[in-house]
mmCIF file of C-alpha atoms in Angstrom:
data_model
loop_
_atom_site.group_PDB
_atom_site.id
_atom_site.type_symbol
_atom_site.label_atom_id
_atom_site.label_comp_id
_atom_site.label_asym_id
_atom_site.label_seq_id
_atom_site.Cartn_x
_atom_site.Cartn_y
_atom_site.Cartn_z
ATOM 1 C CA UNK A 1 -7.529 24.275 -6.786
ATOM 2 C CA UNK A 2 -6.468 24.807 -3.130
ATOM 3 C CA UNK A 3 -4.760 22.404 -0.975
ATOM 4 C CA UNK A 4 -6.605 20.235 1.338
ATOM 5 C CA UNK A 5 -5.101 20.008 4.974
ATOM 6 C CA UNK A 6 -5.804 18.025 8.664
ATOM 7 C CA UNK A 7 -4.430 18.229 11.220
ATOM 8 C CA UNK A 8 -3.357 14.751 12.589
ATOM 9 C CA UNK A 9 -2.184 13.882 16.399
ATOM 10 C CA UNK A 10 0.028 11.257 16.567
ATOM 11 C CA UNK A 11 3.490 9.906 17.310
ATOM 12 C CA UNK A 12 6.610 9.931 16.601
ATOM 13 C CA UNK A 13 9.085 6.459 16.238
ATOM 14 C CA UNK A 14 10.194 7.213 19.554
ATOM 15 C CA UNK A 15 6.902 7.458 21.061
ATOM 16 C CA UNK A 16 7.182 11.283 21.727
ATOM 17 C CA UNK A 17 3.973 13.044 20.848
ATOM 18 C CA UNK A 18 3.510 15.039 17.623
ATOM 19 C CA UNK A 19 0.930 16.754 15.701
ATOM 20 C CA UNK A 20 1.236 16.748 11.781
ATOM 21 C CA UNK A 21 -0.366 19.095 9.331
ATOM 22 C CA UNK A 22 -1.365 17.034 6.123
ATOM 23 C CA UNK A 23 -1.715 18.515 2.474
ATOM 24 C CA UNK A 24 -3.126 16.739 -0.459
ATOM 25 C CA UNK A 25 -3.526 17.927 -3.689
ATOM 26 C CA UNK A 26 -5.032 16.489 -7.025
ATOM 27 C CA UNK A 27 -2.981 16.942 -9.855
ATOM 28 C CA UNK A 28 -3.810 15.943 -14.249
ATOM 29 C CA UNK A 29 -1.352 13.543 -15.515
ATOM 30 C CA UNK A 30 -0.881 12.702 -19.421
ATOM 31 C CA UNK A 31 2.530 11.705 -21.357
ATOM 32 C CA UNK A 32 5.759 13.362 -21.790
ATOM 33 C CA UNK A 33 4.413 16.211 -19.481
ATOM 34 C CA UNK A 34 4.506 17.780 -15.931
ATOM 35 C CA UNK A 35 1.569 16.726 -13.527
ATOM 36 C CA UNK A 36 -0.688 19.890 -12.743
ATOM 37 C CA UNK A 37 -3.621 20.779 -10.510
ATOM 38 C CA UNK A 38 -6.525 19.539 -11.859
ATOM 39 C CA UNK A 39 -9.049 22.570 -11.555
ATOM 40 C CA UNK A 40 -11.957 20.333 -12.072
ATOM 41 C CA UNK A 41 -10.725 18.292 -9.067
ATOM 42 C CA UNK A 42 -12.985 18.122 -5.412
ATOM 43 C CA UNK A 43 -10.711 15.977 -3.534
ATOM 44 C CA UNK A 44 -11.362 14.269 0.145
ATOM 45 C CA UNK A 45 -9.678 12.930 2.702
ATOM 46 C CA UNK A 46 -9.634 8.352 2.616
ATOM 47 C CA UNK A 47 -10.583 8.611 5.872
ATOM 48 C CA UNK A 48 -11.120 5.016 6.474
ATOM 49 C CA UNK A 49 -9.609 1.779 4.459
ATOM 50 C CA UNK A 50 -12.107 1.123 1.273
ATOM 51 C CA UNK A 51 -11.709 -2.120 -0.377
ATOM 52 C CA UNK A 52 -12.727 -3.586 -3.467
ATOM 53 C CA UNK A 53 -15.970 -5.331 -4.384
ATOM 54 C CA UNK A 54 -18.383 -6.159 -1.281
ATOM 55 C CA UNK A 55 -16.072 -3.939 0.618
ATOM 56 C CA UNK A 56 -15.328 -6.527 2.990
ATOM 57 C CA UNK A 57 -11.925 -6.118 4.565
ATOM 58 C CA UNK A 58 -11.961 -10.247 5.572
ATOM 59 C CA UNK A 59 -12.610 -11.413 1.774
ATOM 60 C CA UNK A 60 -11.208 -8.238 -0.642
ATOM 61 C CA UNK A 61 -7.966 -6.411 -1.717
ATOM 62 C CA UNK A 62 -7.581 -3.232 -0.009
ATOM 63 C CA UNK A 63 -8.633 0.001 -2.798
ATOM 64 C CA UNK A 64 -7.539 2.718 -0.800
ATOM 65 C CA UNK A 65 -6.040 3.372 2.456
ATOM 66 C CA UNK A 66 -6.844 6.127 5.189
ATOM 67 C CA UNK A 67 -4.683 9.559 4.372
ATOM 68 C CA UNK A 68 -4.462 10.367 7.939
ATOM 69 C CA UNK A 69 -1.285 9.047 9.374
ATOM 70 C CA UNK A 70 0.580 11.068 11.441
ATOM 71 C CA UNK A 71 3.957 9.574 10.818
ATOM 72 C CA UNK A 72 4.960 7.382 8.188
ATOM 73 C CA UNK A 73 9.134 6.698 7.019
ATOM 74 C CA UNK A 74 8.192 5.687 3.231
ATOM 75 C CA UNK A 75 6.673 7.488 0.259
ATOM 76 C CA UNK A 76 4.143 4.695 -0.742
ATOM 77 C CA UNK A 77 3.549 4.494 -4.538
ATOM 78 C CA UNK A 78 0.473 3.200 -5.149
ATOM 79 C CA UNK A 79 -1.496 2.220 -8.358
ATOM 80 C CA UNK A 80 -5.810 2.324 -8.698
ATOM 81 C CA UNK A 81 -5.837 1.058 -12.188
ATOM 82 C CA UNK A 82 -5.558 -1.660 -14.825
ATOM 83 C CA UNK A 83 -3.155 -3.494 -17.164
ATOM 84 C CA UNK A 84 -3.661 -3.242 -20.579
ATOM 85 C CA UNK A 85 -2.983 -5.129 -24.456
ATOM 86 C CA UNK A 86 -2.482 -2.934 -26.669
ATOM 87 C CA UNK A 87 -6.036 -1.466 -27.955
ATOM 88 C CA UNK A 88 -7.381 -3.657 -30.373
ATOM 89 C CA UNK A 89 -5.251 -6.500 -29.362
ATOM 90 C CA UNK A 90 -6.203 -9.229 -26.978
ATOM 91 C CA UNK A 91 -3.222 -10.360 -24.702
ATOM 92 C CA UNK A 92 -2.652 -14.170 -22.701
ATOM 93 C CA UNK A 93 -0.504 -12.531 -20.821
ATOM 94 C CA UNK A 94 2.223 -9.423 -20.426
ATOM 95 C CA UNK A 95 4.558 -7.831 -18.162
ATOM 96 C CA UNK A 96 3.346 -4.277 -17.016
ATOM 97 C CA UNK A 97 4.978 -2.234 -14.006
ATOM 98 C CA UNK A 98 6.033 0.976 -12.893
ATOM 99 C CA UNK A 99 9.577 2.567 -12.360
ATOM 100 C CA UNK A 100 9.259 5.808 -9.819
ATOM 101 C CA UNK A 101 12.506 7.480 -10.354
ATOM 102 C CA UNK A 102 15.079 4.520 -9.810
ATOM 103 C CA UNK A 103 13.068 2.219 -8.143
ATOM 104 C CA UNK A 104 11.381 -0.382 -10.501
ATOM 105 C CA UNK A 105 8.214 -3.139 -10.153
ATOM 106 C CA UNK A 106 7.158 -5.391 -13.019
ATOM 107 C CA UNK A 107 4.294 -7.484 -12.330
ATOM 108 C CA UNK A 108 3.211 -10.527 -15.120
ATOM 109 C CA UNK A 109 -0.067 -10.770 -15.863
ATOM 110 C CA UNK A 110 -1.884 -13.417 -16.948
ATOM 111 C CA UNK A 111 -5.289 -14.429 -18.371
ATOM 112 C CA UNK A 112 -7.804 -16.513 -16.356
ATOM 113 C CA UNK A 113 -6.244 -20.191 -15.675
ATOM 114 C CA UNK A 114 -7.521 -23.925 -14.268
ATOM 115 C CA UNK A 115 -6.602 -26.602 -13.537
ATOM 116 C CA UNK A 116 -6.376 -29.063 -16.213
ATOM 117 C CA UNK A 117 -6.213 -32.923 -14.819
ATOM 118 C CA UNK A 118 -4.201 -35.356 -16.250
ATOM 119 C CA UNK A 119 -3.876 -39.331 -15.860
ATOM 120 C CA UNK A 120 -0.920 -38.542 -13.535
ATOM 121 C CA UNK A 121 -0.787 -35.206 -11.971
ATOM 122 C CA UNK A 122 -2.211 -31.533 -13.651
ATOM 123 C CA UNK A 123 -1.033 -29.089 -15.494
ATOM 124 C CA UNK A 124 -2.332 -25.230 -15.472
ATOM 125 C CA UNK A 125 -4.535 -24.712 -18.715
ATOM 126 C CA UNK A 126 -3.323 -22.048 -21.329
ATOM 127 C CA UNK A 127 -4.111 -18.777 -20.047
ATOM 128 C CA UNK A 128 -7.263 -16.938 -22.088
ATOM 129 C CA UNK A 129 -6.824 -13.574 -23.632
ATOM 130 C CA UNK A 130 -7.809 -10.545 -21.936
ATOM 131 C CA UNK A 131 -8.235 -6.871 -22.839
ATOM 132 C CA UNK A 132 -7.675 -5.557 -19.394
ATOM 133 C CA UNK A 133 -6.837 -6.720 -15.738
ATOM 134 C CA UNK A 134 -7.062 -5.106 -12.640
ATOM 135 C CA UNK A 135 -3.991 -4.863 -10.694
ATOM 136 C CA UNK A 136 -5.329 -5.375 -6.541
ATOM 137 C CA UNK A 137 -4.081 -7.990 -4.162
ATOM 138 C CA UNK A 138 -7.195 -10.163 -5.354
ATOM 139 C CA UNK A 139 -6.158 -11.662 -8.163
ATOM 140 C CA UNK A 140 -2.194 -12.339 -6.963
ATOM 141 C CA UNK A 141 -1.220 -15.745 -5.589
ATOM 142 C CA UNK A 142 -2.886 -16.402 -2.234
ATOM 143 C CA UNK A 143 -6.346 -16.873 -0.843
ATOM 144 C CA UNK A 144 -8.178 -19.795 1.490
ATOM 145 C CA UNK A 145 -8.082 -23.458 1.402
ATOM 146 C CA UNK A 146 -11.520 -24.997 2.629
ATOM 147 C CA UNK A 147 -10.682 -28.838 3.585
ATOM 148 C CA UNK A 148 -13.253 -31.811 3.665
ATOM 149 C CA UNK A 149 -13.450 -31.541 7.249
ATOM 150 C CA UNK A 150 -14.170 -28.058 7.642
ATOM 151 C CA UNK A 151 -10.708 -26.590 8.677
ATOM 152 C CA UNK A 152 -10.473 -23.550 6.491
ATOM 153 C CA UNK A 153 -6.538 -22.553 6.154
ATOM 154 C CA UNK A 154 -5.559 -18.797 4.949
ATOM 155 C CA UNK A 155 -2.378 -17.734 3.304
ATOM 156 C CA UNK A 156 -0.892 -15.578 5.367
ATOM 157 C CA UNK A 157 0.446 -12.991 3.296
ATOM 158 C CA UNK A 158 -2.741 -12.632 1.051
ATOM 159 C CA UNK A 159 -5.846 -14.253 2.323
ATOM 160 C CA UNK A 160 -7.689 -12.657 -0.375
ATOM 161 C CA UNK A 161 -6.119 -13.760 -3.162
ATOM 162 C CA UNK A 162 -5.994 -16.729 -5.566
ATOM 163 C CA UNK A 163 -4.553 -20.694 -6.000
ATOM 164 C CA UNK A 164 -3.543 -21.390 -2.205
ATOM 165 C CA UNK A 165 -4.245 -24.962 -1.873
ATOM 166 C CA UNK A 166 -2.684 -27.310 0.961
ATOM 167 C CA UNK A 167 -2.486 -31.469 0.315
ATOM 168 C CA UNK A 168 -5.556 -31.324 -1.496
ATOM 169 C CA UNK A 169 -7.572 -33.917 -2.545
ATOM 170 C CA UNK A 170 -8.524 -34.055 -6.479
ATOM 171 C CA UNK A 171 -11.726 -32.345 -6.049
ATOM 172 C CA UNK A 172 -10.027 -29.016 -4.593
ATOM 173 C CA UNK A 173 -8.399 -28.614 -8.081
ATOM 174 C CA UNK A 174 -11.055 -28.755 -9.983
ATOM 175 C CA UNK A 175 -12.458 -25.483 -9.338
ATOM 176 C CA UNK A 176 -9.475 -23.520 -8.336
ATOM 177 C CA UNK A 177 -8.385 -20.415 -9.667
ATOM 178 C CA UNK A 178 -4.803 -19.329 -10.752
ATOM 179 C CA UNK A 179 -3.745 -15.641 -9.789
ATOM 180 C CA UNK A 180 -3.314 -13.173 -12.801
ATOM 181 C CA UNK A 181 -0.404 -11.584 -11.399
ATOM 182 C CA UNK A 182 2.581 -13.289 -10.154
ATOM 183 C CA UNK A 183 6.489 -12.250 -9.608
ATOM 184 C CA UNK A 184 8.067 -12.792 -13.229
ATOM 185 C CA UNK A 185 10.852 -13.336 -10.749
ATOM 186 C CA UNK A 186 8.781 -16.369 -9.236
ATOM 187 C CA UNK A 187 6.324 -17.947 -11.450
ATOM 188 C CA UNK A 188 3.913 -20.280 -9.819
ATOM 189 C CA UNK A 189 4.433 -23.478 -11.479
ATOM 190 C CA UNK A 190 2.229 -27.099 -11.709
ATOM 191 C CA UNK A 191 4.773 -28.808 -9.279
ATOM 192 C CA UNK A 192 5.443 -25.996 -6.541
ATOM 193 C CA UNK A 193 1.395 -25.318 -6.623
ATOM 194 C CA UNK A 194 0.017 -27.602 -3.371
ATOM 195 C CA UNK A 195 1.922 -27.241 -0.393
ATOM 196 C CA UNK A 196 2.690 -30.530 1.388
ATOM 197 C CA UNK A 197 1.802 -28.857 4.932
ATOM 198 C CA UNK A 198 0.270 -25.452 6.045
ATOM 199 C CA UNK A 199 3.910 -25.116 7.727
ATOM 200 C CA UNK A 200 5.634 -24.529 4.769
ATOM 201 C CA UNK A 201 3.256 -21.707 3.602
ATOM 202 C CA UNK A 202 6.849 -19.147 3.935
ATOM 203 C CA UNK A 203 7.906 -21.467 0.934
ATOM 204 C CA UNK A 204 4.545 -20.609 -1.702
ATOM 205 C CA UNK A 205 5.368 -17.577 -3.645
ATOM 206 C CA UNK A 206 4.779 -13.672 -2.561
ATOM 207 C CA UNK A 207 2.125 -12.068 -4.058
ATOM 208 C CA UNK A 208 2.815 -9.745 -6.208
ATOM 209 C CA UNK A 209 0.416 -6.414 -7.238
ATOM 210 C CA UNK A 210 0.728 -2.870 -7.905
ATOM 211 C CA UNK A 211 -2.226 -1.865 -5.098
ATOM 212 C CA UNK A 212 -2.013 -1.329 -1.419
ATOM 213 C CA UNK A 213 -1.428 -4.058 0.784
ATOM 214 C CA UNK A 214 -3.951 -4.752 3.600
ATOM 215 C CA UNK A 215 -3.068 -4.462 7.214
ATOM 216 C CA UNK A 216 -3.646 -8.070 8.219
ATOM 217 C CA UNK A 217 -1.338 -8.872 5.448
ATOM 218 C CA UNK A 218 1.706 -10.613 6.668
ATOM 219 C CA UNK A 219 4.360 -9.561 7.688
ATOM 220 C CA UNK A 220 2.708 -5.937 7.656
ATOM 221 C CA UNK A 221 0.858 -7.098 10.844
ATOM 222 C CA UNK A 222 3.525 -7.921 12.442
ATOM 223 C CA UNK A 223 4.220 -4.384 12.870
ATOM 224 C CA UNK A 224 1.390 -3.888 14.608
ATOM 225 C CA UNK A 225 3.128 -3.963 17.822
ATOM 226 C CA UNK A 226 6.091 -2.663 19.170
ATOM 227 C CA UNK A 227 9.553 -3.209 17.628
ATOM 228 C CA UNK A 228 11.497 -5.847 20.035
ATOM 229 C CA UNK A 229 13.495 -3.275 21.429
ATOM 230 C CA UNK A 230 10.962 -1.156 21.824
ATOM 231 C CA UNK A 231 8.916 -3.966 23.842
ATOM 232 C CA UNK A 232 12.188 -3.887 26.072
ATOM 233 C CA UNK A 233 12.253 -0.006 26.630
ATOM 234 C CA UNK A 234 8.166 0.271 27.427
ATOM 235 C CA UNK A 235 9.027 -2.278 29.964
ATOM 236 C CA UNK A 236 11.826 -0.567 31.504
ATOM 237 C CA UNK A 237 9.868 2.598 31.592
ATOM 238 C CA UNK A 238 7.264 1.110 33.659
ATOM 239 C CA UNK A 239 9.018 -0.745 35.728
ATOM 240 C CA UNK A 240 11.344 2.963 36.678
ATOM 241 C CA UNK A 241 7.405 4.749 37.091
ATOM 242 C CA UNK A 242 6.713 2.317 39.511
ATOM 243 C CA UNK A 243 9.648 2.884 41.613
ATOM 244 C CA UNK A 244 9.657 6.508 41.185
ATOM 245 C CA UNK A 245 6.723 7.289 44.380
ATOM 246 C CA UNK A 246 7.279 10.993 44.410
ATOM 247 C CA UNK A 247 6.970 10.969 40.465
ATOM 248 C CA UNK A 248 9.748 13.604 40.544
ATOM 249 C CA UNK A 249 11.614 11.921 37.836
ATOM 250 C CA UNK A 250 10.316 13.021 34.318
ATOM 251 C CA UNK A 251 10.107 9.586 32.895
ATOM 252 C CA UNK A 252 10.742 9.413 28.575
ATOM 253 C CA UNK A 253 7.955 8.749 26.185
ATOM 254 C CA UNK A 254 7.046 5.298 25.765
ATOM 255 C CA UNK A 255 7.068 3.667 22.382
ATOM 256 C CA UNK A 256 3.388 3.271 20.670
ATOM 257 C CA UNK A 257 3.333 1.478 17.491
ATOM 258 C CA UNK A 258 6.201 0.607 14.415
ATOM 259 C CA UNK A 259 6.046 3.078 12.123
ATOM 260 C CA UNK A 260 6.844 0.803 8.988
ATOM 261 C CA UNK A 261 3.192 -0.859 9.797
ATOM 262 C CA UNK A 262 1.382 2.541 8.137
ATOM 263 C CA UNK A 263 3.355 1.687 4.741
ATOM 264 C CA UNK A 264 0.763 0.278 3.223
ATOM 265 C CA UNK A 265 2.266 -0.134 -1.051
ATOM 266 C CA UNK A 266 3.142 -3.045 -2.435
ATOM 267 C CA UNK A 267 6.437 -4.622 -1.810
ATOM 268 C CA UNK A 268 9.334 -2.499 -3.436
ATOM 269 C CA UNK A 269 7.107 0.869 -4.187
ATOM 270 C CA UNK A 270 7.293 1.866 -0.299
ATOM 271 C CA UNK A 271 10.130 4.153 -0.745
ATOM 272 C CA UNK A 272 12.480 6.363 0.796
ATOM 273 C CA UNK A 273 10.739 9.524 1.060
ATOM 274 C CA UNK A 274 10.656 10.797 -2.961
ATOM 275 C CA UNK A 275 11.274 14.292 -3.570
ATOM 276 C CA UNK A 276 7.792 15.001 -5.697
ATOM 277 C CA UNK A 277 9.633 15.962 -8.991
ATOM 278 C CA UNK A 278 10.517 12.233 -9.998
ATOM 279 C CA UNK A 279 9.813 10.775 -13.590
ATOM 280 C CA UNK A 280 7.537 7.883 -13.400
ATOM 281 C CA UNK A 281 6.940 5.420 -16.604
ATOM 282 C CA UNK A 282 4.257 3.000 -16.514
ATOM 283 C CA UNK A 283 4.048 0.244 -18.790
ATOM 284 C CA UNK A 284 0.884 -1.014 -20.352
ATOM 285 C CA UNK A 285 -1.057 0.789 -18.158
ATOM 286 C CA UNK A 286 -2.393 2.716 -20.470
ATOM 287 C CA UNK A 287 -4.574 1.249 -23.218
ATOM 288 C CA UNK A 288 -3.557 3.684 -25.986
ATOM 289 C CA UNK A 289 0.227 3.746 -24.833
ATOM 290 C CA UNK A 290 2.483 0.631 -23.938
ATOM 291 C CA UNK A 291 4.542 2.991 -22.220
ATOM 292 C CA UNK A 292 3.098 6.188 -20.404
ATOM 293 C CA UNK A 293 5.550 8.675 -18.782
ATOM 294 C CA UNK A 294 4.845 12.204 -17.014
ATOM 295 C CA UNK A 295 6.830 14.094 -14.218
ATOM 296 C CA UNK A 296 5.855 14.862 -10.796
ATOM 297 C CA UNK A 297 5.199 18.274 -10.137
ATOM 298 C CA UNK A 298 7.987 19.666 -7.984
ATOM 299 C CA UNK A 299 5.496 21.478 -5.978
ATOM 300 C CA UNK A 300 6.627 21.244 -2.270
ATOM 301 C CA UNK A 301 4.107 22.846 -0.159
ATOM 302 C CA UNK A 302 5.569 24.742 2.814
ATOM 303 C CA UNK A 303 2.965 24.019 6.030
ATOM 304 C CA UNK A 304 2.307 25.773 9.001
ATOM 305 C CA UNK A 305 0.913 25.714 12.152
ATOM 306 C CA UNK A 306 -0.093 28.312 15.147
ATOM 307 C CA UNK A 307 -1.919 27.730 18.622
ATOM 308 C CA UNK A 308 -1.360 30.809 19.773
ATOM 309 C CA UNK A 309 2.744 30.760 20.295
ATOM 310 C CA UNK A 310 3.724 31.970 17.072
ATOM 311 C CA UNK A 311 4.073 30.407 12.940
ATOM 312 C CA UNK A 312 5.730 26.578 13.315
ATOM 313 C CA UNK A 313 6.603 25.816 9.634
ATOM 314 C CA UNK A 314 7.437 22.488 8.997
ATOM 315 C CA UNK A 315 9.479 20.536 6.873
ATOM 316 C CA UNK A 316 7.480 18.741 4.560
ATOM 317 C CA UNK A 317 7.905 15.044 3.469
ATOM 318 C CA UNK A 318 6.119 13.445 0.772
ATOM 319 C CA UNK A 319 3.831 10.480 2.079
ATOM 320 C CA UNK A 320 1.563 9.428 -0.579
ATOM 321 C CA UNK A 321 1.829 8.852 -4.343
ATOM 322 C CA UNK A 322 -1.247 7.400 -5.765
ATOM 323 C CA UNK A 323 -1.975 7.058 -9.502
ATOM 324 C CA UNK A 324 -5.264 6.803 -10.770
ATOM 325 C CA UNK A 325 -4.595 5.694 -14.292
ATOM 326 C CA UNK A 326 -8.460 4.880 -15.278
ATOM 327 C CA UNK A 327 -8.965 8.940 -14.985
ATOM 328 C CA UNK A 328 -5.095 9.896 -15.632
ATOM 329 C CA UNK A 329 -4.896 11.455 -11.802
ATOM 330 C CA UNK A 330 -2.563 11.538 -9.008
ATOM 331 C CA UNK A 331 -2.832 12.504 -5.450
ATOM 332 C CA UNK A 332 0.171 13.806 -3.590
ATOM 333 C CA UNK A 333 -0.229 13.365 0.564
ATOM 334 C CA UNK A 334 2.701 15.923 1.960
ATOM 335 C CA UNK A 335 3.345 15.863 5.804
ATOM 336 C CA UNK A 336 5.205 18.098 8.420
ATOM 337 C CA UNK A 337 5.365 17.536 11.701
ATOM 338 C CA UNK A 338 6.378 18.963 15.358
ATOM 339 C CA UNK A 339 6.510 18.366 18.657
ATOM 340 C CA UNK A 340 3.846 18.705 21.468
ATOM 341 C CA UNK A 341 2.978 18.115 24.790
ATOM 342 C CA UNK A 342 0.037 15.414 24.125
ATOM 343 C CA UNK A 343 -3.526 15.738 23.310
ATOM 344 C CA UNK A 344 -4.580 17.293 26.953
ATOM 345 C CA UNK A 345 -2.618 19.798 26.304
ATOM 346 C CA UNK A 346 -4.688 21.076 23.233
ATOM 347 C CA UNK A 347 -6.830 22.870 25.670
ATOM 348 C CA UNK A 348 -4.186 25.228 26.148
ATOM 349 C CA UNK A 349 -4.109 26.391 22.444
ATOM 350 C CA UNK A 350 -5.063 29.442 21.988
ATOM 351 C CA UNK A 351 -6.141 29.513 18.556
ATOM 352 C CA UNK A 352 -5.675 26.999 15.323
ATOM 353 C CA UNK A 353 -4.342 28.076 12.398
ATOM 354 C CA UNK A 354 -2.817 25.961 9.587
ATOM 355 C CA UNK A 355 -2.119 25.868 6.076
ATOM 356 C CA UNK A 356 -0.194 25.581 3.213
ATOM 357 C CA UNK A 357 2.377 28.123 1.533
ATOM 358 C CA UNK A 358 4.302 27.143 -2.451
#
């Protein structure tokens, strides 16, 4: 199986233009052994976000995010796939996760819970047993709270997920739904469960999955925009390329967009760039194996580029690690990048020619 490449315009954190050459590569995974290229593979590029269910970015978990990011400072470890008991067995709940190398994420997951009313107060009803849960933003703490009048409130760091409820009246908790996966770390319990005032949503617990995050996800959209200091330094440029009248002054490149806003894992598995030959263990993510462990290849692709000037290799940096355990796969996103003179002057190239060389 070859490597699939794109070429990417984008920018660096300082603003400065670059072009990156992206590699991805499909590789089988299975226990105690060394990922390989899967020859039966035909992989494509995520070129826009896919989400779960209706595919409706306002009301479901991000699936899979776009590939083609031009510069991102993380690896982001990312899991498509399930919890599992045991087969045979039937679980109420269980602690799964995933350790990459030395960083670590245990998620608990429980069956589907109620509420269960009580002559004073409620109480969360045992969880049932399951067989398998999926492991997306959807089922973690969070979600909307519809009031009588009308006002519909969102939590703000996972509209799309489960048990957000704000002074509600006894009817709200009838039919609300408990997340499955919560923070072992911070377990949602009967008293902390409605929030006195929308204000003191910072106070409800994170959510807490194995899946990307989405980018309206706070504080991930926060990042949207330029860094404070950045914010500062666009506005100093501007105001200096006003004054300048002659435009004799080369002026430096203006700031675009935080980088940290295109790592997209869940909290804890965006990581300092990995090294692609890490151990990773899951735990019961596997439905035959409580504990499934294989190795990362250790295949670093070298990548170059030439518009007519000459070979530019690049130093690669691992961007994407994400597991498909339902069909024991991972995809490995590599990026290099260099420096340009901006997207008018790609007119100027040439010739294109890029690629990959292990």
């Amino acid at each position: 199986m070859t490597w699939l490449t794109r070429l990417v315009p984008g920018h660096a954190p300082d603003g400065g233009p670059v072009v990156s050459i992206l590699a991805k590569r499909t590789y089988r995974i299975r226990h105690g052994a060394v990922a390989v290229p899967d020859p039966g593979a035909d992989p494509t590029w995520v070129e826009a976000d896919e989400y779960w269910d209706t595919n409706n970015p306002v009301l479901d978990a991000m699936k899979l995010e776009s590939e083609l990011v031009a510069w991102k400072p993380c690896t982001d470890a990312v899991v498509v796939g399930q919890a599992h008991a045991p087969r045979g067995k039937r679980a109420r709940f269980l602690d799964c996760g995933i350790q990459v190398g030395a960083f670590r994420k245990v998620v608990r997951v429980f069956g589907n819970r109620k509420i269960q009313l009580k002559t004073m107060g409620f109480d969360f009803t045992e969880p049932e047993a399951f067989d398998s849960m999926p492991l997306h933003y959807g089922l973690a703490y969070g979600g909307r709270h519809k009031k009588a009048d009308g006002q519909e409130l969102q939590y703000p760091r996972n509209p799309v997920g489960k048990g957000f409820v704000v002074a509600p009246e006894p009817s709200d908790l009838v039919d609300l739904v408990l997340p499955n996966l919560e923070n072992p770390a911070q377990l949602l319990l009967p008293q902390d469960l409605a929030l006195k005032s929308f204000e003191r949503w910072r106070a409800a617990p994170e959510p807490w999955a194995l899946g990307y995050t989405s980018r309206n996800f706070h504080p991930r959209v926060t990042l949207a925009g330029l860094q404070a200091d950045q914010a500062i330094e666009a506005e100093i440029i501007r105001l200096q390329s006003a004054a300048a009248s002659d435009g004799s002054s080369p002026q430096p490149p203006v700031p675009v967009l935080n980088p940290d806003y295109f790592c997209g894992a869940s909290k804890g598995l965006s990581l300092p760039y990995l090294r692609g030959d890490e151990t990773i263990t899951l735990v019961y993510l596997d439905p035959d194996l409580p504990q499934f462990e294989f190795r990362l290849p250790g295949e670093r692709p070298q990548l170059y580029l030439d518009v007519g000037l000459g070979l530019e290799w690049m130093e690669p940096v691992l961007q994407n690690v994400v597991i498909f355990k339902g069909t024991n796969q991972v995809d490995l996103v590599w990026r290099g990048s260099c420096r340009y003179d901006g997207p008018e002057s790609m007119s100027d190239w040439r010739t294109l020619r890029m690629g990959v060389s292990t």
